Short mmCIF file of C-alpha atoms in Angstrom, two decimals:
data_model
loop_
_atom_site.label_atom_id
_atom_site.label_comp_id
_atom_site.label_asym_id
_atom_site.label_seq_id
_atom_site.Cartn_x
_atom_site.Cartn_y
_atom_site.Cartn_z
CA MET I 1 88.29 75.81 88.06
CA ALA I 2 91.88 74.62 88.55
CA GLU I 3 94.72 75.77 90.55
CA ILE I 4 98.32 75.23 90.25
CA PRO I 5 100.50 74.30 93.34
CA PRO I 6 101.89 77.12 95.33
CA ALA I 7 105.56 77.69 95.32
CA SER I 8 108.07 77.31 98.17
CA ALA I 9 108.39 79.89 100.78
CA ALA I 10 111.42 81.91 101.46
CA GLU I 11 112.82 83.67 104.50
CA PRO I 12 112.10 87.48 104.33
CA LEU I 13 115.31 89.53 104.05
CA ARG I 14 115.74 92.84 105.69
CA LEU I 15 116.48 95.68 103.41
CA PRO I 16 118.01 99.08 104.30
CA ALA I 17 115.26 101.22 105.48
CA THR I 18 116.72 104.55 106.67
CA ALA I 19 118.80 107.28 104.85
CA ASP I 20 121.77 106.17 106.99
CA GLU I 21 121.42 102.60 106.14
CA ALA I 22 121.00 103.38 102.26
CA GLN I 23 124.24 105.46 102.45
CA ALA I 24 126.02 102.66 104.28
CA VAL I 25 125.02 100.32 101.45
CA ALA I 26 125.96 102.78 98.90
CA ALA I 27 129.48 103.46 100.61
CA ALA I 28 130.16 99.71 100.53
CA GLN I 29 129.52 100.00 96.74
CA GLY I 30 131.97 102.90 96.57
CA TRP I 31 129.58 105.94 96.00
CA LYS I 32 127.56 108.44 97.88
CA ILE I 33 123.83 109.01 97.18
CA PRO I 34 123.00 112.70 96.81
CA GLU I 35 121.19 114.11 99.79
CA ALA I 36 118.16 115.33 97.62
CA CYS I 37 117.52 111.77 96.47
CA LEU I 38 117.36 110.37 100.02
CA PRO I 39 113.57 110.95 100.72
CA GLY I 40 112.52 109.14 97.51
CA VAL I 41 115.06 106.39 97.94
CA VAL I 42 113.72 105.55 101.39
CA ALA I 43 110.20 105.57 99.95
CA ASN I 44 111.12 103.31 97.27
CA LEU I 45 112.96 100.97 99.66
CA ALA I 46 109.82 100.76 101.80
CA LEU I 47 107.87 99.92 98.67
CA LEU I 48 110.50 97.05 97.76
CA ALA I 49 110.36 95.80 101.34
CA ARG I 50 106.57 95.32 101.04
CA HIS I 51 107.03 93.44 97.83
CA SER I 52 109.97 91.30 99.49
CA ALA I 53 107.53 90.39 102.09
CA VAL I 54 104.90 89.41 99.73
CA PHE I 55 106.94 87.01 97.61
CA ALA I 56 108.62 85.61 100.69
CA ALA I 57 105.26 84.44 102.05
CA ALA I 58 104.35 80.85 101.98
CA ARG I 59 100.96 81.65 100.22
CA HIS I 60 99.40 84.94 99.61
CA GLU I 61 95.92 85.89 101.09
CA ASP I 62 94.53 86.26 97.36
CA GLN I 63 94.60 82.50 96.63
CA ALA I 64 91.42 80.91 95.59
CA MET Y 1 95.30 104.66 57.20
CA LYS Y 2 95.83 101.69 55.08
CA THR Y 3 97.24 98.60 56.80
CA ALA Y 4 100.95 97.89 56.40
CA LEU Y 5 100.09 94.84 54.15
CA GLU Y 6 97.95 96.96 52.04
CA GLN Y 7 100.55 99.70 51.66
CA ALA Y 8 103.30 97.10 50.93
CA ALA Y 9 101.00 95.46 48.26
CA ALA Y 10 100.50 98.94 46.62
CA VAL Y 11 104.26 99.67 46.56
CA ARG Y 12 105.33 96.21 45.18
CA SER Y 13 102.80 96.52 42.37
CA GLY Y 14 104.15 99.91 41.53
CA ARG Y 15 100.80 101.68 42.05
CA VAL Y 16 102.35 103.70 44.97
CA ARG Y 17 105.91 104.95 45.53
CA ALA Y 18 107.63 104.22 48.84
CA THR Y 19 109.14 107.72 48.72
CA ASP Y 20 105.42 109.20 48.71
CA LEU Y 21 104.40 107.11 51.63
CA ALA Y 22 107.51 108.22 53.58
CA GLN Y 23 107.06 111.77 52.75
CA ALA Y 24 103.40 111.58 53.95
CA ALA Y 25 104.38 109.75 57.09
CA LEU Y 26 107.05 112.35 57.96
CA ALA Y 27 104.49 115.17 57.33
CA ARG Y 28 101.91 113.52 59.70
CA LEU Y 29 104.47 112.77 62.43
CA ALA Y 30 105.84 116.42 62.36
CA GLY Y 31 102.33 117.66 63.04
CA ASP Y 32 101.58 115.10 65.84
CA PRO Y 33 99.98 116.66 68.85
CA HIS Y 34 100.28 113.87 71.16
CA VAL Y 35 103.93 114.32 72.40
CA ALA Y 36 104.63 110.96 70.88
CA VAL Y 37 107.53 111.85 68.56
CA THR Y 38 110.95 112.71 69.67
CA ARG Y 39 112.96 112.46 66.42
CA LEU Y 40 112.27 112.23 62.63
CA PHE Y 41 114.83 110.68 60.30
CA PRO Y 42 113.88 112.36 56.94
CA ASP Y 43 117.38 111.70 55.10
CA ARG Y 44 117.37 108.01 56.12
CA ALA Y 45 113.74 107.48 55.34
CA LEU Y 46 113.99 108.93 52.07
CA ALA Y 47 117.21 107.01 51.14
CA GLU Y 48 115.58 103.72 52.27
CA ALA Y 49 112.32 104.52 50.30
CA ALA Y 50 114.20 105.46 47.17
CA ARG Y 51 116.05 102.08 47.36
CA VAL Y 52 112.65 100.29 47.63
CA ASP Y 53 111.34 102.28 44.61
CA ALA Y 54 114.59 101.39 42.67
CA LEU Y 55 113.97 97.76 43.22
CA VAL Y 56 110.29 97.93 42.20
CA ALA Y 57 111.43 99.77 39.08
CA ALA Y 58 113.96 97.09 38.41
CA GLY Y 59 111.37 94.40 38.79
CA GLU Y 60 112.75 92.96 41.98
CA ASP Y 61 110.84 92.26 45.19
CA PRO Y 62 111.88 94.64 48.10
CA GLY Y 63 110.22 92.34 50.63
CA PRO Y 64 106.85 91.76 52.47
CA LEU Y 65 106.81 95.21 54.17
CA ALA Y 66 108.02 97.11 51.00
CA GLY Y 67 107.86 100.74 51.54
CA VAL Y 68 105.95 100.64 54.81
CA PRO Y 69 106.97 103.70 57.10
CA TYR Y 70 107.40 102.72 60.88
CA GLY Y 71 108.79 104.22 64.02
CA VAL Y 72 110.81 102.77 67.02
CA LYS Y 73 110.86 103.46 70.64
CA ASP Y 74 113.77 105.64 71.55
CA LEU Y 75 115.81 102.52 72.94
CA PHE Y 76 116.53 100.98 69.51
CA ASP Y 77 119.91 101.71 68.03
CA VAL Y 78 119.70 103.68 64.85
CA ALA Y 79 123.03 104.00 63.13
CA GLY Y 80 124.56 107.37 63.48
CA GLU Y 81 121.93 108.47 66.09
CA VAL Y 82 122.28 108.57 69.84
CA THR Y 83 120.18 105.95 71.61
CA THR Y 84 118.81 108.23 74.50
CA ALA Y 85 116.42 105.43 75.99
CA GLY Y 86 114.43 108.70 76.66
CA SER Y 87 116.95 110.23 79.06
CA ALA Y 88 119.01 113.33 79.28
CA VAL Y 89 121.55 111.26 80.93
CA ARG Y 90 122.55 109.66 77.59
CA ALA Y 91 122.21 112.94 75.43
CA ASP Y 92 125.96 113.14 75.02
CA ALA Y 93 126.58 109.30 74.38
CA ALA Y 94 128.36 108.23 71.20
CA PRO Y 95 125.86 107.63 68.34
CA ALA Y 96 125.09 103.96 67.51
CA ALA Y 97 127.60 102.43 65.18
CA ARG Y 98 124.90 100.12 63.55
CA ASP Y 99 121.18 99.52 63.60
CA ALA Y 100 119.50 97.26 66.28
CA GLU Y 101 118.92 93.92 64.77
CA ALA Y 102 115.20 94.28 64.65
CA VAL Y 103 115.66 97.54 62.47
CA ARG Y 104 118.12 95.62 60.27
CA ARG Y 105 115.55 92.90 59.70
CA LEU Y 106 112.82 95.28 58.95
CA GLN Y 107 114.96 97.08 56.56
CA ALA Y 108 115.75 93.94 54.76
CA ALA Y 109 111.90 93.30 54.44
CA GLY Y 110 111.59 96.75 52.74
CA ALA Y 111 110.16 98.79 55.71
CA VAL Y 112 111.32 102.35 56.00
CA LEU Y 113 112.35 103.89 59.38
CA VAL Y 114 110.92 107.43 59.89
CA ALA Y 115 110.71 108.19 63.59
CA GLY Y 116 112.05 107.71 67.15
CA LEU Y 117 109.31 107.73 69.77
CA ASN Y 118 108.58 108.82 73.12
CA MET Y 119 108.92 106.54 76.27
CA ASP Y 120 109.24 106.72 80.00
CA GLU Y 121 112.92 107.30 80.92
CA PHE Y 122 114.78 104.10 80.66
CA ALA Y 123 111.45 102.25 80.30
CA TYR Y 124 110.91 102.65 84.04
CA GLY Y 125 107.10 103.26 84.08
CA PHE Y 126 103.61 102.42 82.61
CA ALA Y 127 102.67 105.93 81.73
CA THR Y 128 105.11 107.74 79.33
CA ILE Y 129 105.60 110.58 81.53
CA ASN Y 130 108.89 111.74 80.32
CA ALA Y 131 110.75 114.66 82.08
CA ARG Y 132 112.74 115.56 79.02
CA HIS Y 133 110.07 115.28 76.26
CA GLY Y 134 106.74 115.54 78.10
CA THR Y 135 103.79 113.21 78.81
CA THR Y 136 102.48 111.22 75.66
CA ARG Y 137 98.71 111.95 75.25
CA ASN Y 138 96.13 109.33 74.29
CA PRO Y 139 94.73 109.87 70.66
CA TYR Y 140 91.32 108.78 71.94
CA ASP Y 141 91.31 111.41 74.56
CA PRO Y 142 94.31 113.84 74.85
CA ALA Y 143 93.79 114.55 78.43
CA ARG Y 144 94.63 110.78 79.31
CA LEU Y 145 97.67 108.83 79.44
CA ALA Y 146 98.64 106.70 76.51
CA GLY Y 147 100.14 104.07 78.88
CA GLY Y 148 103.86 103.09 78.88
CA SER Y 149 106.50 102.75 78.57
CA SER Y 150 106.25 102.46 74.86
CA GLY Y 151 103.51 105.11 74.90
CA GLY Y 152 104.88 107.10 71.83
CA SER Y 153 104.88 103.65 69.73
CA ALA Y 154 101.26 103.11 70.65
CA ALA Y 155 100.12 106.79 70.19
CA VAL Y 156 101.28 107.16 66.66
CA VAL Y 157 99.40 103.98 65.50
CA ALA Y 158 96.36 104.72 67.38
CA ALA Y 159 96.45 108.36 65.74
CA GLY Y 160 96.72 106.77 62.36
CA HIS Y 161 100.18 108.06 61.71
CA LEU Y 162 101.77 104.82 60.97
CA ALA Y 163 100.51 101.16 60.47
CA PHE Y 164 103.05 99.74 62.73
CA THR Y 165 105.72 100.49 65.35
CA LEU Y 166 108.21 98.73 67.61
CA GLY Y 167 108.28 99.06 71.33
CA SER Y 168 109.81 97.04 74.22
CA ASP Y 169 108.04 95.15 76.97
CA THR Y 170 109.77 94.40 80.32
CA ASN Y 171 106.89 94.25 82.73
CA GLY Y 172 104.01 95.28 80.38
CA SER Y 173 105.42 98.19 78.34
CA ILE Y 174 103.88 97.06 75.12
CA ARG Y 175 100.65 95.50 76.34
CA VAL Y 176 99.61 98.38 78.77
CA PRO Y 177 99.68 101.17 75.98
CA ALA Y 178 98.16 98.77 73.63
CA SER Y 179 95.15 98.24 75.88
CA LEU Y 180 94.95 101.94 76.52
CA CYS Y 181 95.18 103.04 73.02
CA GLY Y 182 92.99 100.14 71.51
CA LEU Y 183 95.65 98.41 69.44
CA TYR Y 184 97.23 94.86 69.05
CA GLY Y 185 100.58 94.74 70.89
CA LEU Y 186 102.83 91.54 71.37
CA LYS Y 187 105.09 90.63 74.24
CA PRO Y 188 106.72 87.59 72.62
CA THR Y 189 108.13 84.46 74.22
CA HIS Y 190 110.94 85.78 76.35
CA ASP Y 191 114.12 86.03 74.21
CA ASP Y 192 112.44 85.08 71.00
CA LEU Y 193 112.69 88.39 69.13
CA PRO Y 194 115.96 89.97 68.92
CA VAL Y 195 116.89 92.45 71.52
CA ALA Y 196 120.37 93.05 70.16
CA GLY Y 197 121.07 96.86 69.82
CA THR Y 198 118.42 97.95 72.23
CA PHE Y 199 119.03 99.77 75.55
CA PRO Y 200 118.37 97.14 78.25
CA PHE Y 201 116.31 97.58 81.35
CA ALA Y 202 115.95 94.25 83.22
CA HIS Y 203 117.70 91.44 81.12
CA SER Y 204 115.52 88.75 82.80
CA PHE Y 205 112.30 90.11 81.31
CA ASP Y 206 113.22 92.53 78.41
CA ASP Y 207 111.62 91.68 74.94
CA ILE Y 208 110.80 93.70 71.84
CA GLY Y 209 107.58 93.70 69.91
CA PRO Y 210 105.25 95.34 67.52
CA PHE Y 211 102.13 97.61 67.86
CA THR Y 212 99.54 97.38 64.98
CA ALA Y 213 95.93 98.20 64.28
CA ALA Y 214 95.46 95.20 62.24
CA LEU Y 215 95.91 91.58 63.28
CA ALA Y 216 97.33 90.58 59.84
CA ASP Y 217 99.90 93.29 60.14
CA MET Y 218 100.91 92.03 63.69
CA ARG Y 219 101.34 88.50 62.17
CA ALA Y 220 103.48 89.95 59.10
CA VAL Y 221 105.68 92.05 61.33
CA TRP Y 222 106.26 89.03 63.85
CA ALA Y 223 107.25 86.88 60.91
CA VAL Y 224 109.78 89.39 59.78
CA LEU Y 225 111.14 89.94 63.15
CA ALA Y 226 111.25 86.17 64.19
CA GLY Y 227 112.51 85.14 60.77
CA ARG Y 228 109.70 82.45 60.41
CA ASP Y 229 106.09 82.41 59.49
CA PRO Y 230 103.36 81.57 61.98
CA GLN Y 231 102.37 77.70 61.89
CA ALA Y 232 99.00 76.80 60.80
CA PRO Y 233 96.89 75.72 63.93
CA VAL Y 234 95.98 72.00 64.10
CA ALA Y 235 92.67 72.63 65.95
CA GLU Y 236 90.71 75.45 67.58
CA ALA Y 237 92.41 76.78 70.63
CA ARG Y 238 91.38 75.71 73.98
CA LEU Y 239 91.02 78.92 76.14
CA TRP Y 240 90.84 79.29 79.82
CA ALA Y 241 90.34 82.30 81.77
CA LEU Y 242 92.76 83.45 84.51
CA GLY Y 243 90.92 84.15 87.74
CA GLY Y 244 91.63 85.46 91.25
CA ARG Y 245 93.17 88.93 91.31
CA PHE Y 246 92.84 89.25 87.52
CA ALA Y 247 88.95 88.92 87.80
CA GLU Y 248 88.80 91.17 90.93
CA ASN Y 249 90.58 94.09 89.26
CA CYS Y 250 88.95 94.35 85.85
CA ASP Y 251 86.35 96.37 83.88
CA PRO Y 252 83.01 94.70 83.42
CA ALA Y 253 83.55 94.87 79.74
CA GLN Y 254 86.63 92.54 80.17
CA ALA Y 255 84.90 90.30 82.43
CA ALA Y 256 82.04 89.79 80.02
CA ALA Y 257 84.41 89.12 77.29
CA MET Y 258 86.29 86.56 79.25
CA ALA Y 259 83.22 84.82 80.34
CA ALA Y 260 82.08 84.73 76.85
CA ILE Y 261 85.07 82.97 75.41
CA ALA Y 262 86.59 80.72 78.25
CA ALA Y 263 84.45 78.12 79.84
CA ASN Y 264 87.12 77.14 82.47
CA THR Y 265 89.17 79.29 84.92
CA LEU Y 266 92.71 78.74 86.11
CA VAL Y 267 93.78 80.40 89.39
CA LEU Y 268 97.28 81.25 90.20
CA PRO Y 269 97.58 80.96 94.00
CA ASP Y 270 100.98 82.69 93.96
CA LEU Y 271 99.82 85.47 91.71
CA ALA Y 272 100.82 88.30 94.05
CA ARG Y 273 104.15 86.75 94.98
CA TYR Y 274 104.85 86.74 91.10
CA ARG Y 275 104.31 90.22 90.72
CA SER Y 276 106.28 91.23 93.75
CA ALA Y 277 109.07 89.03 92.78
CA ALA Y 278 109.10 90.59 89.18
CA PHE Y 279 109.12 93.97 90.90
CA VAL Y 280 112.14 93.03 92.98
CA ILE Y 281 114.18 91.51 89.92
CA THR Y 282 113.37 94.48 87.76
CA ALA Y 283 114.47 96.88 90.55
CA PHE Y 284 117.62 94.76 91.12
CA GLU Y 285 118.73 94.42 87.61
CA GLY Y 286 117.62 98.13 86.59
CA GLY Y 287 119.62 99.38 89.59
CA ALA Y 288 122.75 97.38 88.91
CA LEU Y 289 122.68 98.42 85.25
CA HIS Y 290 122.66 102.11 86.26
CA ARG Y 291 124.82 102.14 89.34
CA ALA Y 292 127.85 103.75 87.81
CA ASP Y 293 125.77 106.33 86.04
CA LEU Y 294 123.89 107.15 89.25
CA ALA Y 295 127.09 107.62 90.97
CA ARG Y 296 128.41 109.83 88.14
CA ALA Y 297 125.19 111.86 87.30
CA ALA Y 298 122.28 111.06 89.62
CA MET Y 299 120.83 114.45 89.47
CA ASP Y 300 120.48 114.36 85.63
CA TYR Y 301 117.96 111.52 85.91
CA ASP Y 302 114.20 112.08 86.20
CA PRO Y 303 113.84 112.22 89.86
CA GLN Y 304 111.10 109.61 90.06
CA VAL Y 305 112.98 107.17 87.78
CA ARG Y 306 116.38 107.98 89.65
CA ASP Y 307 114.95 107.21 93.11
CA ARG Y 308 113.58 103.79 92.11
CA LEU Y 309 116.87 102.92 90.41
CA ILE Y 310 118.88 103.90 93.31
CA ALA Y 311 116.68 101.94 95.69
CA GLY Y 312 116.92 99.02 93.42
CA SER Y 313 120.82 99.34 93.37
CA LEU Y 314 120.91 98.71 97.15
CA LEU Y 315 118.94 95.62 97.20
CA PRO Y 316 120.78 92.50 98.60
CA GLU Y 317 121.99 89.87 96.18
CA ALA Y 318 120.27 87.18 98.28
CA LEU Y 319 116.73 88.68 97.67
CA TYR Y 320 117.41 88.67 94.01
CA ALA Y 321 118.50 85.16 94.02
CA ALA Y 322 115.26 84.20 95.95
CA ALA Y 323 113.09 85.97 93.59
CA GLN Y 324 114.82 84.18 90.73
CA ALA Y 325 114.32 80.83 92.59
CA LEU Y 326 110.53 81.62 92.72
CA ARG Y 327 110.63 82.49 89.08
CA ALA Y 328 112.06 79.16 88.16
CA GLU Y 329 109.52 77.22 90.01
CA ALA Y 330 106.75 79.38 88.64
CA ARG Y 331 107.76 78.75 85.04
CA ALA Y 332 107.84 74.91 85.58
CA ALA Y 333 104.52 75.05 87.25
CA ILE Y 334 102.70 76.96 84.74
CA ASP Y 335 104.20 74.92 81.73
CA ALA Y 336 103.16 71.72 83.48
CA THR Y 337 99.71 72.91 84.24
CA MET Y 338 98.89 74.31 80.71
CA ALA Y 339 100.12 70.91 79.36
CA ARG Y 340 98.01 68.80 81.86
CA HIS Y 341 94.76 70.81 81.11
CA GLY Y 342 95.47 71.00 77.43
CA ILE Y 343 95.32 74.72 77.57
CA ASP Y 344 96.49 76.68 74.60
CA VAL Y 345 95.58 80.10 75.44
CA LEU Y 346 94.84 81.85 78.67
CA VAL Y 347 92.84 85.02 78.66
CA ALA Y 348 93.34 87.89 81.20
CA PRO Y 349 92.63 91.76 81.47
CA ALA Y 350 95.65 93.57 79.92
CA THR Y 351 95.08 96.62 82.29
CA PRO Y 352 92.68 96.88 85.12
CA CYS Y 353 90.96 100.03 83.69
CA THR Y 354 90.88 102.30 80.76
CA ALA Y 355 93.35 105.34 80.36
CA PRO Y 356 93.68 107.44 83.55
CA PRO Y 357 93.44 111.12 83.41
CA ILE Y 358 96.97 112.91 83.00
CA ALA Y 359 95.85 115.52 85.58
CA ASP Y 360 95.20 112.71 88.25
CA PRO Y 361 97.19 109.67 87.05
CA ARG Y 362 95.97 107.12 89.73
CA ILE Y 363 94.08 103.94 89.46
CA LEU Y 364 92.00 101.69 91.70
CA ILE Y 365 93.88 98.45 92.72
CA ASP Y 366 92.08 96.13 95.30
CA GLY Y 367 89.93 99.07 96.22
CA ALA Y 368 92.64 101.58 96.89
CA LEU Y 369 94.11 104.36 94.65
CA SER Y 370 97.59 103.68 93.38
CA PRO Y 371 99.94 105.51 91.12
CA ALA Y 372 99.43 104.50 87.48
CA ARG Y 373 103.05 104.97 86.53
CA ALA Y 374 103.98 101.91 88.74
CA ASP Y 375 100.81 99.96 88.85
CA LEU Y 376 98.97 99.85 85.51
CA GLY Y 377 100.98 96.76 84.84
CA ILE Y 378 99.51 94.75 87.65
CA HIS Y 379 98.07 92.17 85.04
CA THR Y 380 100.98 92.02 82.80
CA GLN Y 381 103.92 91.71 85.19
CA PRO Y 382 103.00 88.23 86.41
CA ILE Y 383 102.81 87.02 82.85
CA THR Y 384 106.33 88.60 82.27
CA PHE Y 385 107.45 86.60 85.47
CA LEU Y 386 106.20 83.46 83.51
CA GLY Y 387 108.04 84.25 80.35
CA LEU Y 388 104.93 83.41 78.36
CA PRO Y 389 104.01 85.16 75.18
CA SER Y 390 101.15 87.58 75.46
CA LEU Y 391 99.30 89.29 72.84
CA ALA Y 392 97.17 92.40 73.85
CA VAL Y 393 94.21 92.47 71.86
CA PRO Y 394 91.32 95.51 71.80
CA LEU Y 395 87.73 95.19 72.67
CA PRO Y 396 85.27 96.68 70.45
CA ARG Y 397 84.46 99.88 72.35
CA ALA Y 398 82.24 102.24 70.22
CA GLY Y 399 81.85 105.46 72.06
CA GLN Y 400 83.94 104.46 74.99
CA LEU Y 401 87.73 104.59 75.86
CA PRO Y 402 89.83 101.54 74.57
CA LEU Y 403 90.49 98.60 76.63
CA GLY Y 404 92.11 95.30 75.98
CA LEU Y 405 92.61 91.62 76.91
CA GLN Y 406 95.82 89.45 77.07
CA LEU Y 407 95.88 86.42 75.03
CA ILE Y 408 98.48 84.25 76.81
CA GLY Y 409 100.22 81.20 75.14
CA ARG Y 410 102.36 78.45 75.91
CA ARG Y 411 106.20 79.14 75.53
CA GLY Y 412 106.76 79.50 71.63
CA GLY Y 413 103.03 79.56 71.00
CA GLU Y 414 102.58 82.73 69.20
CA SER Y 415 101.01 80.94 66.14
CA ALA Y 416 98.18 79.88 68.61
CA LEU Y 417 97.77 83.33 69.83
CA PHE Y 418 97.43 84.79 66.10
CA ALA Y 419 94.91 81.94 65.43
CA CYS Y 420 92.88 82.61 68.51
CA ALA Y 421 92.89 86.44 67.90
CA GLN Y 422 91.65 85.69 64.37
CA MET Y 423 88.73 83.46 65.66
CA LEU Y 424 87.82 86.07 68.26
CA GLU Y 425 87.88 88.81 65.58
CA GLU Y 426 85.67 86.74 63.44
CA ARG Y 427 83.18 86.27 66.27
CA GLY Y 428 83.24 90.04 67.08
CA VAL Y 429 84.68 89.61 70.52
CA ILE Y 430 87.77 91.70 69.73
CA GLY Y 431 88.64 94.34 67.20
CA VAL Y 432 90.03 97.74 66.65
CA THR Y 433 87.12 100.39 67.06
CA ALA Y 434 86.69 102.82 63.94
CA PRO Y 435 88.01 106.32 64.80
CA GLY Y 436 84.70 107.84 64.09
CA ASP Y 437 82.96 105.69 66.59
CA THR Y 438 85.22 106.78 69.44
CA GLN Y 439 86.14 109.81 71.59
CA ARG Y 440 89.09 110.27 69.33
CA ASN Y 441 87.46 113.11 67.59
CA GLN Y 442 87.07 115.23 70.67
CA GLU Y 443 90.50 116.58 70.29
#
């Protein structure tokens, strides 16, 4: 059994989390998200926030 | 179905006409029941086949894949055709001015392009659930997924319609359907095979590669695409298994095979971080690529793909930069570790399970049900992150649904992967299961 050294940790970044926050980011990019998309977009932002937290962690719990 | 090399040998010897092979392949694909085929190219195919036949008649060599019919995932440019990438969004795009570089190399080797093949829209998924064309069905059990996003490319080889096809693999889109359809499928060393003329998804990870039902065909098609032959191995490959989450989320048959062939285990303590960072990089690059089209025509996208892309387009640049920094660290660490321990090949599950049912496309990950469309790549995505070549190989599975392993090499180590697969085939550890010995005939 061998193990490679863990990589460096990073500071977690806050992502847009609500429909209003998502629209604000889109507006800064120069466009508007269609209303019908917002529930799915917010759900996917939540998933991305979870992934962001995982990779920013110093070491994940599933280490050997 | 004869192998690609057997077909080419028959054509080169004049025993079989390329035109007859092309016509037979077109007929099989026209009757395909697996929602795998999106377009046939009969005029082009018969012209290419006639050229091969003319060369044979003139005593010239048409190339190592002389007259072998093949298909490509719907994101390869085909001159004169619209490259849809599986999406209605691109239905009115201008036709491609020229063939993708991979298609050009195959044509120069004598292969005959016959079809475009189904995929997840813009390659964003592991299931080939396509809102425009329908869900591709697994030839071993048509009530189950073929995997994705190159599901059409896998299904037509598994069904015996074609000896080889091309797909693309960003996070597992060749290796996942290869595992679920019982085939060989290669994700090459990142950037080694030509992606020019393919519709991109996430440029940090995008690669192209073949599906085959025979290992010798895999070597031959890879050699044509790479422009070089595999090197002869200097010694038997040193295999290690990947442990941790790979071992915790796999089928007993995969675990048994890994234990039989690898005496040592390597644990990647940051495995979950690798996958999550790959997830973020993919979302960011895919979102950035599509931002203008989303602003123009968001409602023309498949809703599930659209919402993922929009979310990705909203990610902060600093998050992407942090994920890329982890990637650089991870690549250096795995290279050093494989060199230090003398590891030639790592072995891991290709998928955590067999093909899930189309009616309930969920899989168990860490004891909880997850959507197959997003999570079938749990074991391929971290390898993508590391940029290593990975050959999906089938386990012999008489009477059972297909399932595969990944043989993962050092950067540029494809030759070692082919040699290792050859050794494992000879030992009976891997191999394509004959159609009559599977559930394929249930359909």
